[in-house]
Structure formats: C-alpha cells, structure tokens
Coordinates of C-alpha atoms in Angstrom, one line a residue:
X1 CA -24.8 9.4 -10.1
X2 CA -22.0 10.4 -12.8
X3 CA -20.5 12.7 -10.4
X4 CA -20.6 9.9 -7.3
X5 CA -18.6 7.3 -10.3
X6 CA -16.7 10.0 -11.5
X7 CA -14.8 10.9 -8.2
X8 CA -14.4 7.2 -7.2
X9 CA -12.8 6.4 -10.3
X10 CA -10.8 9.2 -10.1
X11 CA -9.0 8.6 -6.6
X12 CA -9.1 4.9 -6.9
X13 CA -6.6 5.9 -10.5
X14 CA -4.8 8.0 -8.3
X15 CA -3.8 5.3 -5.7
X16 CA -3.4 3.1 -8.5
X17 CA -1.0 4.8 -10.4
X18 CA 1.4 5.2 -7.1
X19 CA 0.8 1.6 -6.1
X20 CA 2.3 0.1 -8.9
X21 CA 6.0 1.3 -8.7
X22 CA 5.7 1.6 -4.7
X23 CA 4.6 -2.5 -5.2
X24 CA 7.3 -3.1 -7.3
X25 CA 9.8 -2.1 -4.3
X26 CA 7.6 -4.1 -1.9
X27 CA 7.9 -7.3 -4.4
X28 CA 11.5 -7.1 -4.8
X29 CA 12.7 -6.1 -1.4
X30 CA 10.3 -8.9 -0.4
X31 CA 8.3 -6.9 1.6
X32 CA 4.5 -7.8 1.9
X33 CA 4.4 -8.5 5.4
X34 CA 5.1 -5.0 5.8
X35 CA 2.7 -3.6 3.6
X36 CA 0.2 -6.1 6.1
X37 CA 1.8 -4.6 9.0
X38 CA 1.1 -1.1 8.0
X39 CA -2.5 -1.5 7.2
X40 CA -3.0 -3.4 10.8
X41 CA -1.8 -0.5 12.3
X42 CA -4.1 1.3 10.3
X43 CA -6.8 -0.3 11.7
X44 CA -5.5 0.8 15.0
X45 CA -5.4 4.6 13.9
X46 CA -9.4 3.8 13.2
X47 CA -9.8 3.0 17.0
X48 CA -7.6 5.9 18.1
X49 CA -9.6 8.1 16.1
X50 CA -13.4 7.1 17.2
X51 CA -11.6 6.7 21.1
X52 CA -10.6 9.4 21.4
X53 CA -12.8 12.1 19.0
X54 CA -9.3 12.8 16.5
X55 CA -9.6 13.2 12.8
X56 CA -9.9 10.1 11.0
X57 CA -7.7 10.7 8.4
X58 CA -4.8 11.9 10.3
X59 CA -4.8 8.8 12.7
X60 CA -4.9 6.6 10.0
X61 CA -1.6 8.1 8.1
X62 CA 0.1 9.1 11.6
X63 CA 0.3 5.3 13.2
X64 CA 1.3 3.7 10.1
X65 CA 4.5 6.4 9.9
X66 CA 4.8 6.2 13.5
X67 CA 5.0 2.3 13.2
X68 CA 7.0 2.5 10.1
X69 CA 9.9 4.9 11.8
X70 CA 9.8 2.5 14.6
X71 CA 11.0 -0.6 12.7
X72 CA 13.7 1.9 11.1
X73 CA 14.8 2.5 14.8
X74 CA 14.5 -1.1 16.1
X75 CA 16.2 -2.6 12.4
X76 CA 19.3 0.0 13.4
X77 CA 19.5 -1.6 17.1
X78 CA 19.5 -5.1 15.6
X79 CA 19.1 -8.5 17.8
X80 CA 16.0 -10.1 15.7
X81 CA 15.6 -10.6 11.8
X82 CA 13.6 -8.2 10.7
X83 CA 10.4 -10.6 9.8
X84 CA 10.3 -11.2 13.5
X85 CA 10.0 -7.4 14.4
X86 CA 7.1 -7.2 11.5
X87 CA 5.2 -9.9 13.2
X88 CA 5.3 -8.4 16.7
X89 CA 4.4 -4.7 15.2
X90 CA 1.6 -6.3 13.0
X91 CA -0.2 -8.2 15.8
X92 CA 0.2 -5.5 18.3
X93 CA -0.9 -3.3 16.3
X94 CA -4.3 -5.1 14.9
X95 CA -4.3 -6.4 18.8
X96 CA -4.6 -2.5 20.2
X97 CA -7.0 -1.9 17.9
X98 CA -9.4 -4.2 18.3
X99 CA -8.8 -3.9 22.4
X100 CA -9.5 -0.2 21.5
X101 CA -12.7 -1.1 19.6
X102 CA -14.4 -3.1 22.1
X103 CA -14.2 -0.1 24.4
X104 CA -16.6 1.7 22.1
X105 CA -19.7 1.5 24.0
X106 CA -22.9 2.9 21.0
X107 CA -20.6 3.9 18.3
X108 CA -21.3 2.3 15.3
X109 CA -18.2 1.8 13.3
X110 CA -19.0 0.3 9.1
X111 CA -16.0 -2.6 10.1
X112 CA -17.2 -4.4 6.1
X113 CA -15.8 -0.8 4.9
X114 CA -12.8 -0.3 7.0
X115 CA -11.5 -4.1 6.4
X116 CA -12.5 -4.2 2.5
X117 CA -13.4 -0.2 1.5
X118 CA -15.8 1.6 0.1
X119 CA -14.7 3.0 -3.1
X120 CA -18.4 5.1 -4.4
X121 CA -17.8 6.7 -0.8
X122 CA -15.1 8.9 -1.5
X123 CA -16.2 12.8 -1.2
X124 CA -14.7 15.3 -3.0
X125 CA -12.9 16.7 -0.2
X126 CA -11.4 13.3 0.3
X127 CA -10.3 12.9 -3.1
X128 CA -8.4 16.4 -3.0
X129 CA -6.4 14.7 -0.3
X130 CA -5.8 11.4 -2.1
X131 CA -4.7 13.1 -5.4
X132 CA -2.5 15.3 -3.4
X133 CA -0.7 12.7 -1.4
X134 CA -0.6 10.3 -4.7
X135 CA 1.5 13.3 -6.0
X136 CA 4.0 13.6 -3.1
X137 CA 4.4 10.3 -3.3
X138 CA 5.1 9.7 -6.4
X139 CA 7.3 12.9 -6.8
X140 CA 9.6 10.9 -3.8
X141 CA 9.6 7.6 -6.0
X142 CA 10.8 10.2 -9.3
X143 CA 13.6 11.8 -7.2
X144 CA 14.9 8.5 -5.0
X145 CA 14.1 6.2 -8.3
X146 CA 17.9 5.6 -8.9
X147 CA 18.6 5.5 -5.3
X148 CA 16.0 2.5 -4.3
X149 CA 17.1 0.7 -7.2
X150 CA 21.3 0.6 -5.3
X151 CA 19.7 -0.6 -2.0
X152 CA 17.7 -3.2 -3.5
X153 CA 20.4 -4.5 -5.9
X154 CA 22.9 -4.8 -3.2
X155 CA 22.9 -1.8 0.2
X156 CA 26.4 -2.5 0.6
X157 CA 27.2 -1.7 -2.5
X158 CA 25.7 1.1 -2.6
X159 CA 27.1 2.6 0.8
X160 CA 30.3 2.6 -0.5
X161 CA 29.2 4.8 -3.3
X162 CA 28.1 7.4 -1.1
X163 CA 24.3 6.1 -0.9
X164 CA 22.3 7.2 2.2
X165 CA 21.0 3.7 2.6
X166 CA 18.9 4.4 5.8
X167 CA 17.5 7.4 4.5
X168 CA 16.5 5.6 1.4
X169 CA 14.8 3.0 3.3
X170 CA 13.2 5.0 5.6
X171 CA 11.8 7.2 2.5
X172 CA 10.6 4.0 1.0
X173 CA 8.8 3.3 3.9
X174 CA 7.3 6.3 4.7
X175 CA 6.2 6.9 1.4
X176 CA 4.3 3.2 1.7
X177 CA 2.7 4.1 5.4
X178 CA 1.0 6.8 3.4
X179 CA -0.1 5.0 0.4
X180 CA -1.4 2.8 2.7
X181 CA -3.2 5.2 4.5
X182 CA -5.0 6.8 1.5
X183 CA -5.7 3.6 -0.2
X184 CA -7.6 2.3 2.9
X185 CA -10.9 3.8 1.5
X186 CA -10.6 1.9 -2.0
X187 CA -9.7 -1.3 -0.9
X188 CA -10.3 -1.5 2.6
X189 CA -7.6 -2.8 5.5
X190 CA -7.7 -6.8 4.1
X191 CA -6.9 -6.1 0.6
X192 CA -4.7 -2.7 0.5
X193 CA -1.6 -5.4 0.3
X194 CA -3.0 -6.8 -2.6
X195 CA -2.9 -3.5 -4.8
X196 CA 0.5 -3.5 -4.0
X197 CA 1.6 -6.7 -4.9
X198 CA -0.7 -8.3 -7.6
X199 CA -0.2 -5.9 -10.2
X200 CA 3.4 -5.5 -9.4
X201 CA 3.7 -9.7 -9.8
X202 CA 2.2 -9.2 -13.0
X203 CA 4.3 -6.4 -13.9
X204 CA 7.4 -8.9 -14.0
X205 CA 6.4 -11.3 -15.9
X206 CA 6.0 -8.7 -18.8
X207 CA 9.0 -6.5 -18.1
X208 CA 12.6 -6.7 -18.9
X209 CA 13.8 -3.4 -16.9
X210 CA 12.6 -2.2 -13.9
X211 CA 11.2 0.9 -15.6
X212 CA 9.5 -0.9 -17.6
X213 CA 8.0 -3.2 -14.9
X214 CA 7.0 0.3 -12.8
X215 CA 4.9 1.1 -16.0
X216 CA 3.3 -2.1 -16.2
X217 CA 2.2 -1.8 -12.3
X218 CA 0.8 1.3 -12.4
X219 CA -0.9 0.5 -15.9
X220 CA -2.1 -2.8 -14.6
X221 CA -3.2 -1.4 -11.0
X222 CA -5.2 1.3 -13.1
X223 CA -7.2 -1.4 -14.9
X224 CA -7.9 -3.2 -12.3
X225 CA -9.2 -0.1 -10.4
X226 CA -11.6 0.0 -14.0
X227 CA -12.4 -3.3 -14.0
X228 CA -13.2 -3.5 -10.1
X229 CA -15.3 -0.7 -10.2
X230 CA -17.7 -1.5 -13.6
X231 CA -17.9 -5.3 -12.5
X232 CA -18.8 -4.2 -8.7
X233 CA -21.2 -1.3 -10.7
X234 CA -22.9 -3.3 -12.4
X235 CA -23.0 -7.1 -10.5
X236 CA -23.4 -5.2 -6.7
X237 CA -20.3 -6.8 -5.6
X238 CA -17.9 -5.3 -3.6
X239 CA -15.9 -2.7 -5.0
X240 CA -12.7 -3.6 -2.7
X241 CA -12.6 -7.2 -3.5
X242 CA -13.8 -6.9 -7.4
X243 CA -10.9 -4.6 -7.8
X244 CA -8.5 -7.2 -6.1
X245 CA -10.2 -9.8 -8.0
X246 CA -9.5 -7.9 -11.1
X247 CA -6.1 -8.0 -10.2
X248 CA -6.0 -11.3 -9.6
X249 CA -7.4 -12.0 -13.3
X250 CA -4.6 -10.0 -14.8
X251 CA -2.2 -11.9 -12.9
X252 CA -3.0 -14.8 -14.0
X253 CA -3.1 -14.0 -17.6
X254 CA 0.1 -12.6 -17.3
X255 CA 1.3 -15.5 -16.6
X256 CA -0.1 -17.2 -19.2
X257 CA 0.5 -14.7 -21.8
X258 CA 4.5 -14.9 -20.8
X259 CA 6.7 -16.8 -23.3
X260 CA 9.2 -19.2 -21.7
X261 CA 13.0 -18.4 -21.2

C-alpha cells in the first residue's frame, strides 16, 4: 500500500513541479483556453487509441502536438483572432472524440478516470515516463526561460533583438501539449487546466519577479498534489478534484494573505 502511495505521489510532484512555471506562461500570455483545447484533443487521442488498437500513451501526447503545431500554422496564415481558431480546434476535437467513442461497440472505457484521473493508478512503468518527460520539459522552460519572458513582455520587441518569436511560441506550446498529456492520469481531462492555472494565480499574488512567481507555482502545485492526495486518502474523495480543490484553497488564501498596494 506504501509502494501504490509512494509512486502516485511521486509523478503527481513531478507534473506539479513543471506545471507551475508552464502555468505561469499560460496565465500571462492569457492562455487557458488553450490549455482546454489541448486536453479536448486529448480526449480524442483516447478514442483514436481504443479505435483503432494504438498505444494509449502515444495518442494521447501525439494529437495534442499535432493540434498544437496546427494553430502555429493557421496563427501564421492569419484571417481569425486567435480565440476563434481555439474554439473551433477545442470543439472539433472533443466532438471527434466522442463521435469516435460511440463507435466502440463492448469496450469499456473508465470515462470518471479519463475526464477527472486516477492518480493511485499510476504504475511504475508509467511514472518512468512521467518523470522523464517532466525533465524534458522543464530542461526546455531552463534553456528558453529568458526567451519566453521577450515574447510575453512585448514579441515585437523582441524580434528586433534577434528573438525567434515563432520558435519560442511554438516550444511553449509543445512543451504544454505534453504536460498535458502526462498530467492527464493525475487530474484527468476536466481539471488538467486547473493545475496550470490555480497555482500559477496564486503564485502572483505572492511574487514580485517572475522567478519568483515560477517558484511559487511549482511550490504551490506540489502542495496541492499533497494535500489532494492525503484528503482524497483518507475522506475517499476523488484524487483529481481534491487536488484541484486543494488548489483552489491556496488560492484563495493567497489572496487573502496578500497586503494591498
């Protein structure tokens, strides 16, 4: 039973640690319906995966990429704001996949763990995969750190001084498809936007530099994993939503806790 609590807290820390400076681009580049985007297509690379016999966990992290370059290509051609293009990639994609699902004549699929996770689930192999993408990811934050912070302060700007801008983004992106595609098994499809954003909310209302904001994410993220996962331990509540609800908690003391300008 140790072991089974050990390994879930251990890849629920992992994602946590890489969701809280990924959420603090998402939060001020304004991007949430993005991160809801990517985990409807998700959702989609569930379907694909059952459909058509694939592995599971390269569905789910090759349609949110492929979905992610996609807006990259159709941003570059221009013609609608980009919230517009969001919306028709979010609800295509979450409409394909339950079109997909429907098709699935005596396959069982566990739809509570897919849309709100299933954190004590987590194998060993899995976590391997978890930590290791956790590690390229946040490796790519650590190298394009400076770089994401020109583009978000001002892209033109930054252009001028020799910034790749659309590589930047598209690395910002990519590296948030595959977050989202390992954090899909602690938090589940509904709620994977919420690690992102809560604790990165939270985060600002403490911090004074963005570094210090990115610490405060990932240190807040990691305690709600903790909190999520004892108060779902030991009430038999969801270990998704407790962790969110944790979150949510932090949030708002926070909030409370922050001194007026």
């Amino acid at each position: 039973m140790f072991e089974l609590l050990a390994t879930a807290v251990a890849g629920g820390l992992a994602v946590a640690l890489v969701a809280g400076p990924l959420g603090c681009f998402v939060v001020w580049r304004r991007m949430a319906y993005f991160g809801d985007t990517l985990a409807h297509s998700a959702l989609l690379g569930v379907a694909l995966s059952v459909f058509f016999s694939l592995n599971l966990s390269l569905t789910t992290a090759l349609v949110p990429l492929t979905i992610a370059l996609l807006l990259v290509w159709l941003e570059q051609r221009g013609g609608l704001p980009l919230d517009t293009l969001l919306g028709i990639l979010s609800h295509s994609a979450l409409a394909a996949g339950l079109v997909l699902v429907a098709q699935l004549e005596g396959v069982r699929i566990d739809l509570m763990a897919l849309l709100f996770g299933d954190l004590l689930a987590i194998t060993s192999g899995e976590l391997g995969v978890i930590v290791g993408v956790a590690a390229v990811i946040l490796g790519l934050l650590l190298w394009l750190w400076r770089p994401l912070i020109n583009i978000t302060l001002n892209p033109e700007l930054a252009a001028v001084e020799g910034t790749p801008v659309m590589a930047v983004r598209t690395a910002l992106m990519v590296a948030t498809a595959l977050l989202i595609a390992i954090a899909m098994k602690i938090v589940g499809v509904m709620l994977i936007t919420a690690l992102l954003i809560i604790p990165a909310a939270a985060a600002r209302r403490l911090s004074h530099t963005p570094e210090q904001m990115a610490v405060w994410a990932s240190a807040l993220a990691c305690c709600s994993v903790l909190g999520g996962t004892a108060l779902a331990w030991h009430a038999d509540t969801p270990v998704g939503p407790s962790v969110v609800v944790v979150a949510s908690a932090l949030f708002v003391l926070a909030t409370a806790l922050r001194r007026p300008q």
